[in-house]
Short mmCIF file of C-alpha atoms in Angstrom, two decimals:
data_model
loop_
_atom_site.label_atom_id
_atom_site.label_comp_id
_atom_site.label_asym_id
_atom_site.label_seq_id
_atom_site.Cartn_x
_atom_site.Cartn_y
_atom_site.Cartn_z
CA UNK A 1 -10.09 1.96 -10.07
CA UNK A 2 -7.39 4.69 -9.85
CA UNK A 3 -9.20 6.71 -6.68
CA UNK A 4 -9.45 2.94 -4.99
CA UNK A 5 -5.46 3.21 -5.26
CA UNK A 6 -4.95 6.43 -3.29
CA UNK A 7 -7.31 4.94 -0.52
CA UNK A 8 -5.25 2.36 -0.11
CA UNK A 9 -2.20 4.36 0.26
CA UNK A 10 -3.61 6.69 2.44
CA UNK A 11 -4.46 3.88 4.99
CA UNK A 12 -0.71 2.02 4.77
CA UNK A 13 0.23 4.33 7.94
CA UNK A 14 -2.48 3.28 9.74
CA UNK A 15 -2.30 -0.07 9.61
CA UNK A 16 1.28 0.58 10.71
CA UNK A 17 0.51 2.32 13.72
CA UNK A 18 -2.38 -0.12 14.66
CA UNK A 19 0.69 -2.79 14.12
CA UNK A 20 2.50 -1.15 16.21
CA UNK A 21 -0.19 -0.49 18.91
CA UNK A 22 -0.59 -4.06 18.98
CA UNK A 23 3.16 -4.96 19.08
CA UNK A 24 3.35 -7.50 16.64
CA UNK A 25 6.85 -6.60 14.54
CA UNK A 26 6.10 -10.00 12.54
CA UNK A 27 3.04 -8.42 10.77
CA UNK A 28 5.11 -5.19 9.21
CA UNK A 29 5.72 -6.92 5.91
CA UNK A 30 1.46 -7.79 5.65
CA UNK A 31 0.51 -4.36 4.65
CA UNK A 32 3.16 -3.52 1.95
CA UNK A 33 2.86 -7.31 1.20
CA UNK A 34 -0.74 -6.87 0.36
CA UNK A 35 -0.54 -3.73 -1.19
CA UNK A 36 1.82 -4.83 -3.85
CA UNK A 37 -0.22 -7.71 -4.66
CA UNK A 38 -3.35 -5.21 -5.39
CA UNK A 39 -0.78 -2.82 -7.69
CA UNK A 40 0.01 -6.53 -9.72
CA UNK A 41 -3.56 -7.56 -10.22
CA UNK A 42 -3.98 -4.30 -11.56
CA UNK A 43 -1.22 -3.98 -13.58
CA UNK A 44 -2.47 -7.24 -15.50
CA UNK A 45 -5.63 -5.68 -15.46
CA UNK A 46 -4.90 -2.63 -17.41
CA UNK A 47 -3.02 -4.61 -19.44
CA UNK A 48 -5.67 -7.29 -20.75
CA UNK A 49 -7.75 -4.14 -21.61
CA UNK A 50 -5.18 -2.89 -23.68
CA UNK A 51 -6.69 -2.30 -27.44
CA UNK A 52 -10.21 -2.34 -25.90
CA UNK A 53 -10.23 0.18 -23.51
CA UNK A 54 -9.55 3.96 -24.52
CA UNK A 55 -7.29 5.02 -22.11
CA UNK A 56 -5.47 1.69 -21.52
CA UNK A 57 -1.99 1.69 -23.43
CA UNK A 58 0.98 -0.15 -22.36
CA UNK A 59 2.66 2.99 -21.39
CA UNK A 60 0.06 4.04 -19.03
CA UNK A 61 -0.08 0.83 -17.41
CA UNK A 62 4.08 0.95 -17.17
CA UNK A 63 3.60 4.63 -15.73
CA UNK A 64 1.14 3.85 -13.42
CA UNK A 65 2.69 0.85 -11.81
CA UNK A 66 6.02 2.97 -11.59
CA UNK A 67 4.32 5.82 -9.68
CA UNK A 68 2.36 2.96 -7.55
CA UNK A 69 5.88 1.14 -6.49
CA UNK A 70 7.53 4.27 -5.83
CA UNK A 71 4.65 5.91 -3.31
CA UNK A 72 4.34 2.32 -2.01
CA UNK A 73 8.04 2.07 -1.52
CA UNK A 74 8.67 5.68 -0.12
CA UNK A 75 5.67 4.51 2.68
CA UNK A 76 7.51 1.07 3.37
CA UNK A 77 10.69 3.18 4.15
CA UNK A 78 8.77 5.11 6.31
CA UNK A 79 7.03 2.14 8.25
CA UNK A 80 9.43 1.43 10.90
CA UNK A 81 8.88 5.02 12.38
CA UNK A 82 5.07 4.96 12.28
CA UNK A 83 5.19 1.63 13.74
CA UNK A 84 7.51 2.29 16.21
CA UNK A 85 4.70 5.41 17.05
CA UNK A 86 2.62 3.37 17.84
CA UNK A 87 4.68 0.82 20.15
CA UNK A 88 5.32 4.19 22.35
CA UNK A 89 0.88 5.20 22.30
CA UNK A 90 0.56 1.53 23.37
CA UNK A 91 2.97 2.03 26.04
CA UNK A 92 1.40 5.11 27.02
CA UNK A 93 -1.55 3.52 27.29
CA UNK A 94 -0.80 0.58 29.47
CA UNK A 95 0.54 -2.04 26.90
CA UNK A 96 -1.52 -4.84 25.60
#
């Protein structure tokens, strides 16, 4: 469950540029938007396991969410530049 995590962050800037390749500014919040609803049902899911799991503890959960919302944050700060990356490739290109 944790390696599906780092998948998923790894392919945030990509779907930014491909936003931005497509020029469509309105669908920069869908990513990020998506994303944290993933890191939630997780979060409730290591937390129903807690007490039946073995590594599932209410501090892990708590640490694991924090370092999730911070790498998904620092990549939503970042956004804006990737997308705008790909505006300029989609202008080199011809434009949609």
């Amino acid at each position: 469950m944790f390696h599906v995590t780092r998948r998923l962050n790894a392919s945030l800037p990509f779907a930014y540029l491909a936003i931005g390749i497509c020029q469509e500014p309105w669908l920069l919040p869908l990513p990020a938007l998506l994303m944290l609803g993933f890191l939630t049902w997780r979060h409730r899911h290591i937390l129903a396991q807690v007490g039946t799991a073995p590594i599932a503890s209410d501090g892990f959960a708590k640490h694991v969410m924090v370092d999730d919302l911070l790498r998904l944050g620092g990549q939503t700060l970042v956004s804006p530049g990737t997308y705008f990356i790909g505006t300029m490739i989609s202008a080199m290109l011809g434009g949609f």
